[in-house]
Short mmCIF file of C-alpha atoms and ligand atoms in Angstrom, two decimals:
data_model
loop_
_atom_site.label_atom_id
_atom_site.label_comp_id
_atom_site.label_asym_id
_atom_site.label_seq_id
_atom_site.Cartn_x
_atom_site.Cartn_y
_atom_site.Cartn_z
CA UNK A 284 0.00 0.00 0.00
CA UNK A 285 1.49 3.30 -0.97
CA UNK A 286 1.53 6.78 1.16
CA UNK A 287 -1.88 8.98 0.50
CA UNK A 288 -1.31 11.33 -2.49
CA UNK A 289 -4.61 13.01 -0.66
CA UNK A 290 -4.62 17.15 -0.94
CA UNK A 291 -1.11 17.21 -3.15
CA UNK A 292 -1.66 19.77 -5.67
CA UNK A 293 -1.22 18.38 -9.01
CA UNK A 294 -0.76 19.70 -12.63
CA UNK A 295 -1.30 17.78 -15.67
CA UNK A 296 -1.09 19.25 -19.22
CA UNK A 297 -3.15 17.91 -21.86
CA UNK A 298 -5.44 16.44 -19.55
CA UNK A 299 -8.54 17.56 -22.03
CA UNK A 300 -8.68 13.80 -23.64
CA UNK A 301 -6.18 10.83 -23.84
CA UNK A 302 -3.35 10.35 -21.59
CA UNK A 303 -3.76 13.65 -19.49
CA UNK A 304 -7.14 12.98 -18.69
CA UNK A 305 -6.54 9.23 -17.65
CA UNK A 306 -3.58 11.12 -15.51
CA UNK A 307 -5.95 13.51 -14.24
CA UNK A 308 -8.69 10.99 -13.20
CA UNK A 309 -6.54 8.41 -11.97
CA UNK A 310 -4.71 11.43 -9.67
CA UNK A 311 -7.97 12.88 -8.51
CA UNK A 312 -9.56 9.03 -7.17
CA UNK A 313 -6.61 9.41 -5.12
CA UNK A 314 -8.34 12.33 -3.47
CA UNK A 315 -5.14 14.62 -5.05
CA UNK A 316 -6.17 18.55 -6.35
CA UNK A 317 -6.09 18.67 -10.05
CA UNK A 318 -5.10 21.36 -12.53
CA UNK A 319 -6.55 20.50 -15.88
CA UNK A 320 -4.28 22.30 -18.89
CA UNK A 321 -5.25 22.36 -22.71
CA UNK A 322 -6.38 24.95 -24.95
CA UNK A 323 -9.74 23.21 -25.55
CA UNK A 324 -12.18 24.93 -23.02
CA UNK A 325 -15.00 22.62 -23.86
CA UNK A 326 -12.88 19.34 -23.74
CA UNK A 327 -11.04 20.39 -20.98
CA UNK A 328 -13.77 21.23 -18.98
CA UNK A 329 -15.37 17.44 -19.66
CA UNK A 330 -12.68 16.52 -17.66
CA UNK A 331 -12.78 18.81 -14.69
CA UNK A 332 -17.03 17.83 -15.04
CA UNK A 333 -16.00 13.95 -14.72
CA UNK A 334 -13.47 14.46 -12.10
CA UNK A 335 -16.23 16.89 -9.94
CA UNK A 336 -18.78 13.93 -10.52
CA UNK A 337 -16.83 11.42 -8.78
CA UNK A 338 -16.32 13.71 -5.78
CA UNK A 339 -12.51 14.78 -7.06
CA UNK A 340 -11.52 18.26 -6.97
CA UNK A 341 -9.95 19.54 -10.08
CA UNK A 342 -9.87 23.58 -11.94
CA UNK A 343 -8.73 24.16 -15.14
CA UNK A 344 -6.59 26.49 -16.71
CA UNK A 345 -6.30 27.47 -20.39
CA UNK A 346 -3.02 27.47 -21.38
CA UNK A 347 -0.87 26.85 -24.57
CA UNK A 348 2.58 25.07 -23.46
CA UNK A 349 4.23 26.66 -26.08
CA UNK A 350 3.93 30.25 -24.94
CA UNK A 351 6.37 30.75 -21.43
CA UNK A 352 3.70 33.38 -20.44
CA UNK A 353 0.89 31.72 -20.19
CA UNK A 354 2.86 28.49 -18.57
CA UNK A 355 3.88 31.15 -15.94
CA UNK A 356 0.53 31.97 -15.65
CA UNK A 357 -0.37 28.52 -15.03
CA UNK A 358 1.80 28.09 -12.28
CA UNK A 359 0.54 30.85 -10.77
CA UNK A 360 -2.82 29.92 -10.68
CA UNK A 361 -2.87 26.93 -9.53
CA UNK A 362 -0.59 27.84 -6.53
CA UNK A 363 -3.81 30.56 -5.68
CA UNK A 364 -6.01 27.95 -6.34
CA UNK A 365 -4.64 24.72 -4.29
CA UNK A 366 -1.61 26.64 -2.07
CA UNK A 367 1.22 25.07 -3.79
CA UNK A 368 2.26 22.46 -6.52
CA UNK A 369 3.67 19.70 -5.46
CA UNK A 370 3.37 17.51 -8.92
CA UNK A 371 3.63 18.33 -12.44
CA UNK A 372 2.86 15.89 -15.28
CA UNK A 373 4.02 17.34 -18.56
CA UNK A 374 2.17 15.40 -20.58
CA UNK A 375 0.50 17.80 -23.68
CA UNK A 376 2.22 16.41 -26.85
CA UNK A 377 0.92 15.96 -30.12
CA UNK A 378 1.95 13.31 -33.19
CA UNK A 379 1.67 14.56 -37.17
CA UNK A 380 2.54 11.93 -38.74
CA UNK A 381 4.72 13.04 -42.01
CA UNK A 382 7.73 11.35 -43.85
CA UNK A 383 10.88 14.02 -43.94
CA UNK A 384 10.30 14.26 -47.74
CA UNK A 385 7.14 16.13 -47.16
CA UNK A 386 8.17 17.71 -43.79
CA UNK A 387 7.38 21.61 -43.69
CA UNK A 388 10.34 23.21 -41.43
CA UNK A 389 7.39 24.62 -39.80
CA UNK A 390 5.81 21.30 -38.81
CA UNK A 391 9.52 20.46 -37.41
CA UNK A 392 9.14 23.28 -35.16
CA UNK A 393 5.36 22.61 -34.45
CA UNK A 394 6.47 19.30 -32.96
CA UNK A 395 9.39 20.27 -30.91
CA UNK A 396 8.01 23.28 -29.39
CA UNK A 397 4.93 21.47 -28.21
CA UNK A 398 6.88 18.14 -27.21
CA UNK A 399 10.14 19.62 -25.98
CA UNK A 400 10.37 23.05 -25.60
CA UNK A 401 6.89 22.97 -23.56
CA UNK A 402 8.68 20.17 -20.91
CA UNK A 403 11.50 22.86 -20.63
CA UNK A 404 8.99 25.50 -19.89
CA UNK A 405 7.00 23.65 -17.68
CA UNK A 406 9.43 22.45 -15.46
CA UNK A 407 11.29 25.96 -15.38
CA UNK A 408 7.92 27.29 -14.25
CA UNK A 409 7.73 24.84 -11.51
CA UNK A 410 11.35 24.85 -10.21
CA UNK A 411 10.43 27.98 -7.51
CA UNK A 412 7.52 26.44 -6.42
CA UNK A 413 9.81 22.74 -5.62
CA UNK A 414 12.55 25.21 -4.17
CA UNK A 415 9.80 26.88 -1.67
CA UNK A 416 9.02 23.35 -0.55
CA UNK A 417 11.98 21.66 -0.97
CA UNK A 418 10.18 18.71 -2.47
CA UNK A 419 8.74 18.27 -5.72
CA UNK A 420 7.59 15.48 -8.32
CA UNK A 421 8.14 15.87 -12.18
CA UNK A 422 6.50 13.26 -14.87
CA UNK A 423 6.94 13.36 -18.42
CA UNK A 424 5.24 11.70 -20.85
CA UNK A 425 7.68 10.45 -23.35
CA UNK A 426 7.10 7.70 -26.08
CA UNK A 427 9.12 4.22 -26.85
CA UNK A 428 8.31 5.90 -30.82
CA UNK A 429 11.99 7.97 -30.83
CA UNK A 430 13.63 6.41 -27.32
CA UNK A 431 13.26 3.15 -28.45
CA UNK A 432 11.63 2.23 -31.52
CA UNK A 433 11.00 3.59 -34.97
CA UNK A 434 7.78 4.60 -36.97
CA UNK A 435 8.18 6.24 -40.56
CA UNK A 436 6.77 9.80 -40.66
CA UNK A 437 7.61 10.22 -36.75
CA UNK A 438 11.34 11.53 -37.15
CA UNK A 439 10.41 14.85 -35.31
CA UNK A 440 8.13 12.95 -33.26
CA UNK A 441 10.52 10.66 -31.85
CA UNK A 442 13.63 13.25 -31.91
CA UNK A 443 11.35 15.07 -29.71
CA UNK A 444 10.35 12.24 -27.46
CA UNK A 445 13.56 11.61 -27.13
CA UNK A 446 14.89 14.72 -26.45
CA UNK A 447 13.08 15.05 -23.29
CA UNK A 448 14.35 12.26 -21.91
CA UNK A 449 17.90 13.92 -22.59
CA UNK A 450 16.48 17.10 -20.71
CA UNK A 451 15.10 14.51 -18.23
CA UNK A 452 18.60 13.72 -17.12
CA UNK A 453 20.33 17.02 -16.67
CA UNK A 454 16.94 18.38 -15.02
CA UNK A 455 17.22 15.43 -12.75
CA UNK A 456 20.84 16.22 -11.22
CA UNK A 457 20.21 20.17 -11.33
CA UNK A 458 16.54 19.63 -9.19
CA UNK A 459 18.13 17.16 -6.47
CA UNK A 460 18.85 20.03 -4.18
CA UNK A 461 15.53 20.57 -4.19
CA UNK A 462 14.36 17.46 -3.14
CA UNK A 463 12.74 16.86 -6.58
CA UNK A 464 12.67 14.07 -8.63
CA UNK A 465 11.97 13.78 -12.47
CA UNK A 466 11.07 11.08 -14.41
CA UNK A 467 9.23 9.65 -17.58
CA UNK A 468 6.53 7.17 -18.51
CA UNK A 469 7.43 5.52 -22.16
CA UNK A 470 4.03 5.06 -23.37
CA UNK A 471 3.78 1.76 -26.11
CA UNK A 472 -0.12 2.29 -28.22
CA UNK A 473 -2.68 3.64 -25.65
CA UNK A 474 -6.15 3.84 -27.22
CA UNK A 475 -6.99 7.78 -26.61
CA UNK A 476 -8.39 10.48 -28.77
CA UNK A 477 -5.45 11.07 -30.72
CA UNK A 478 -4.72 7.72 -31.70
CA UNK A 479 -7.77 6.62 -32.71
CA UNK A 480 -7.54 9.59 -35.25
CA UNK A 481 -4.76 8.03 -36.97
CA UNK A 482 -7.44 5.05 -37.99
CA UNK A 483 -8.95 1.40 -37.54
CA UNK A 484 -6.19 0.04 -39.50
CA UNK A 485 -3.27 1.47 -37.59
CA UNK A 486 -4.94 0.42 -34.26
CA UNK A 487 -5.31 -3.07 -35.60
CA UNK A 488 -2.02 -3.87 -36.61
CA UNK A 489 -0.36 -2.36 -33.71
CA UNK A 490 -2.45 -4.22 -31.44
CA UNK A 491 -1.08 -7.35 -33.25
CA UNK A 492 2.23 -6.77 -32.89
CA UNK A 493 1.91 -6.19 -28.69
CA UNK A 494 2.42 -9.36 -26.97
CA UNK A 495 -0.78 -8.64 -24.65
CA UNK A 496 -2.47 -8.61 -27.69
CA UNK A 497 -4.25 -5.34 -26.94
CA UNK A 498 -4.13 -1.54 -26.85
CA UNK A 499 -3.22 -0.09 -23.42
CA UNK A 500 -5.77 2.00 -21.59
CA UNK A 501 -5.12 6.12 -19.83
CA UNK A 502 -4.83 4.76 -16.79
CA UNK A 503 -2.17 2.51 -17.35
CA UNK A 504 -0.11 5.27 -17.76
CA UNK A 505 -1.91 7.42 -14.90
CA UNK A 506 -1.04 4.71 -12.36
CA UNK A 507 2.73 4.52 -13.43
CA UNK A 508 2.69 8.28 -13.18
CA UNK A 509 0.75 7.70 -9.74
CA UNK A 510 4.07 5.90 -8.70
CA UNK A 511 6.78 8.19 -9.47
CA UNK A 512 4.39 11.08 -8.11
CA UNK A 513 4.92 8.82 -4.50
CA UNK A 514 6.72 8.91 -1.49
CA UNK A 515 7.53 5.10 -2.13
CA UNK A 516 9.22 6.91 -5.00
CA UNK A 517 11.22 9.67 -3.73
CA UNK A 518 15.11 7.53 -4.38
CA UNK A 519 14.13 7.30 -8.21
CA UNK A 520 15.23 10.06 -10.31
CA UNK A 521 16.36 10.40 -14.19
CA UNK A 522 14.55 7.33 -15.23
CA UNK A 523 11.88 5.97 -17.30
CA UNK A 524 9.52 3.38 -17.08
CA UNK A 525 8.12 1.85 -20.27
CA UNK A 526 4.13 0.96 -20.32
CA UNK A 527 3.69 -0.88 -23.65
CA UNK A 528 2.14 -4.41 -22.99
CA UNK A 529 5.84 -6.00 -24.60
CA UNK A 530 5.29 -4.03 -27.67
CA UNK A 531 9.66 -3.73 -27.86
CA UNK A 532 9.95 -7.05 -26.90
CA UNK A 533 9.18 -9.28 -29.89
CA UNK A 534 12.72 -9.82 -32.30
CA UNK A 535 10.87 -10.87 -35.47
CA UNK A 536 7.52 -11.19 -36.98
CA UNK A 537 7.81 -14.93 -36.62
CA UNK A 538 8.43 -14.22 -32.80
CA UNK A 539 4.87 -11.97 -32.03
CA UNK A 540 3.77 -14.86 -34.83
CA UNK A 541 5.01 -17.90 -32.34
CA UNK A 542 2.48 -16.79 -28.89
P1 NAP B 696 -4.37 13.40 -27.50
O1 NAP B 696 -5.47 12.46 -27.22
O2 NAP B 696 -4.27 14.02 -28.84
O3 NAP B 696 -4.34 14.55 -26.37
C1 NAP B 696 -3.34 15.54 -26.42
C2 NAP B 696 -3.55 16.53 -25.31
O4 NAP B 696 -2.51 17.53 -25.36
C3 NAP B 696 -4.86 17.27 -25.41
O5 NAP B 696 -5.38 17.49 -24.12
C4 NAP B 696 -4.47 18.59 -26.07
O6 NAP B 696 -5.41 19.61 -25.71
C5 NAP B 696 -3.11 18.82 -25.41
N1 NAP B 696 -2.26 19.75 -26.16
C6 NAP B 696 -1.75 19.61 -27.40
N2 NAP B 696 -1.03 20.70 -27.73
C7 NAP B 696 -1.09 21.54 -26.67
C8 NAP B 696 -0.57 22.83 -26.41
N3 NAP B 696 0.19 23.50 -27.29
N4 NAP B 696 -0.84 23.40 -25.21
C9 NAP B 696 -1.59 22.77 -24.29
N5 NAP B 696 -2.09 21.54 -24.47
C10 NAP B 696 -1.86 20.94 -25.66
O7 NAP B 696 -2.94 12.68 -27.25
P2 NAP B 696 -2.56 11.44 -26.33
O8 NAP B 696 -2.56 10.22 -27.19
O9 NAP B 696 -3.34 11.45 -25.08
O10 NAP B 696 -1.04 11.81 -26.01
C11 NAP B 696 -0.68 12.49 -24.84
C12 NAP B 696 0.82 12.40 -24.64
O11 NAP B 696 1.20 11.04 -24.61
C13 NAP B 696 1.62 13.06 -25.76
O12 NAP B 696 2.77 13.68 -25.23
C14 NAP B 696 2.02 11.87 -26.62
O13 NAP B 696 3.20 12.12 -27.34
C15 NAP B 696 2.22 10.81 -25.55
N6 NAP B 696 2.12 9.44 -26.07
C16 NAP B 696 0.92 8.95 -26.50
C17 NAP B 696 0.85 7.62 -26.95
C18 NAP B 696 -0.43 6.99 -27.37
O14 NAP B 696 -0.42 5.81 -27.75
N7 NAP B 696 -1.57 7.65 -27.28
C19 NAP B 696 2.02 6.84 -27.01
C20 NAP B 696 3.22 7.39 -26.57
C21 NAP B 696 3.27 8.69 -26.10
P3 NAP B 696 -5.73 20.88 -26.63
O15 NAP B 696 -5.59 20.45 -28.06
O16 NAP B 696 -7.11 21.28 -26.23
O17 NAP B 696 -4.72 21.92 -26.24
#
């Protein structure tokens, strides 16, 4: 049994659908105060509406990740709000899928500032609040697509994915006098919002190739998130923890072919 998350305050970007929301939900059953970030206001407030109806206490704020003002702002609010932060999930991403051929420089940029830039801007935000406490919890949402494994028309995508986990390491050694740990879920295929834009067929052969034969659900990666954002937690810093259901494990066709 872990420690009670109960009354930590708690930010999670993209928590308007997908991952964040799953975060956001799976935080707020633990009785934690949620901060629900997105740009959608009616999507985002679905998920403050779901969270209220199950007796959890969440706000949201509108906010773009890309723009250091408004992440500022973010911060700020939610410390008026709840008293402090004592979590962030950085978890707002997003996944065009183009082959470099066709890449726009632009969509380059599109990906990196919302991926990377936004988990540098995030965390900066945060670091005052951690130093004021001298404790804090950091969880990014990475991918195995870049880390780990390779998908064509994700090369920005997975530069970016894997980019934070470079940021992840220097952040973690630079926050330990704070008392703050950093670390990142590798997501494999969840089935959220986003995904399920990308099509039946793409859902169907990825759930083929994942040993557990199946998609993984939000809250798989809201309860690994739940875990890093513990006490239980506190000696693990600069690491990641990848949530696929085996998808990196199979060598061959003939071996995802063989179970
Ligand atoms: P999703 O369903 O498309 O949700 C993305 C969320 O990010 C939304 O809440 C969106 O809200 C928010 N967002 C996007 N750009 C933003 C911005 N500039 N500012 C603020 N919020 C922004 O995606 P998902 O599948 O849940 O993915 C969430 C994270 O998990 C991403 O970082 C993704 O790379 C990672 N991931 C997902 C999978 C998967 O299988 N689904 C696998 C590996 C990693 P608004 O558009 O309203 O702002």
């Amino acid at each position: 049994m872990f420690t009670s998350i109960k009354g930590h305050s708690v930010i999670v970007t993209g928590a308007s659908k997908g991952i964040g929301r799953g975060i956001a939900k799976v935080f707020a059953l633990q009785g934690a105060k949620v901060m629900v970030v997105a740009r959608g206001e009616v999507e985002a407030k679905e998920t403050v509406d779901e969270i209220r109806s199950n007796n959890g206490i969440a706000e949201m704020q509108l906010c773009d990740v890309t723009d250091w003002d408004a992440v500022v702002e973010m911060v700020k609010v939610t410390e008026s709000e709840f008293g402090s932060v004592d979590v962030l999930c950085a978890n707002a991403g997003i996944f065009p899928q183009t082959k470099i051929l066709e890449m726009d420089p632009e969509e380059w940029d599109q990906v990196m500032e919302t991926n990377l830039k936004s988990a540098f801007l995030c965390v900066k935000a945060c670091i005052p609040q951690f130093k004021k406490k001298g404790n804090g919890r950091i969880i990014l949402t990475s991918s195995i697509t870049g880390p780990v494994t390779a998908y064509p028309g994700w090369s920005h995508y997975g530069a970016s994915k894997s980019g934070q986990l470079g940021f992840m390491k220097t952040a973690a050694m630079e926050l330990s006098k704070y008392g703050t740990t950093i670390n990142a879920v590798m997501p494999g295929n969840i089935y959220t919002e986003g995904l399920r834009d990308l099509g039946q067929d793409y859902l169907d052969s990825m759930a083929a190739t994942i040993p557990l034969k199946r998609l993984g659900v939000v809250e798989d990666i809201g309860n690994a998130a739940l875990f890093f954002a513990s006490d239980e937690a506190s000696y693990i810093t600069g690491q990641t923890l990848i949530v696929d259901g085996g998808q990196i494990l199979p060598e061959s066709l003939e071996a995802i072919e063989e179970i």
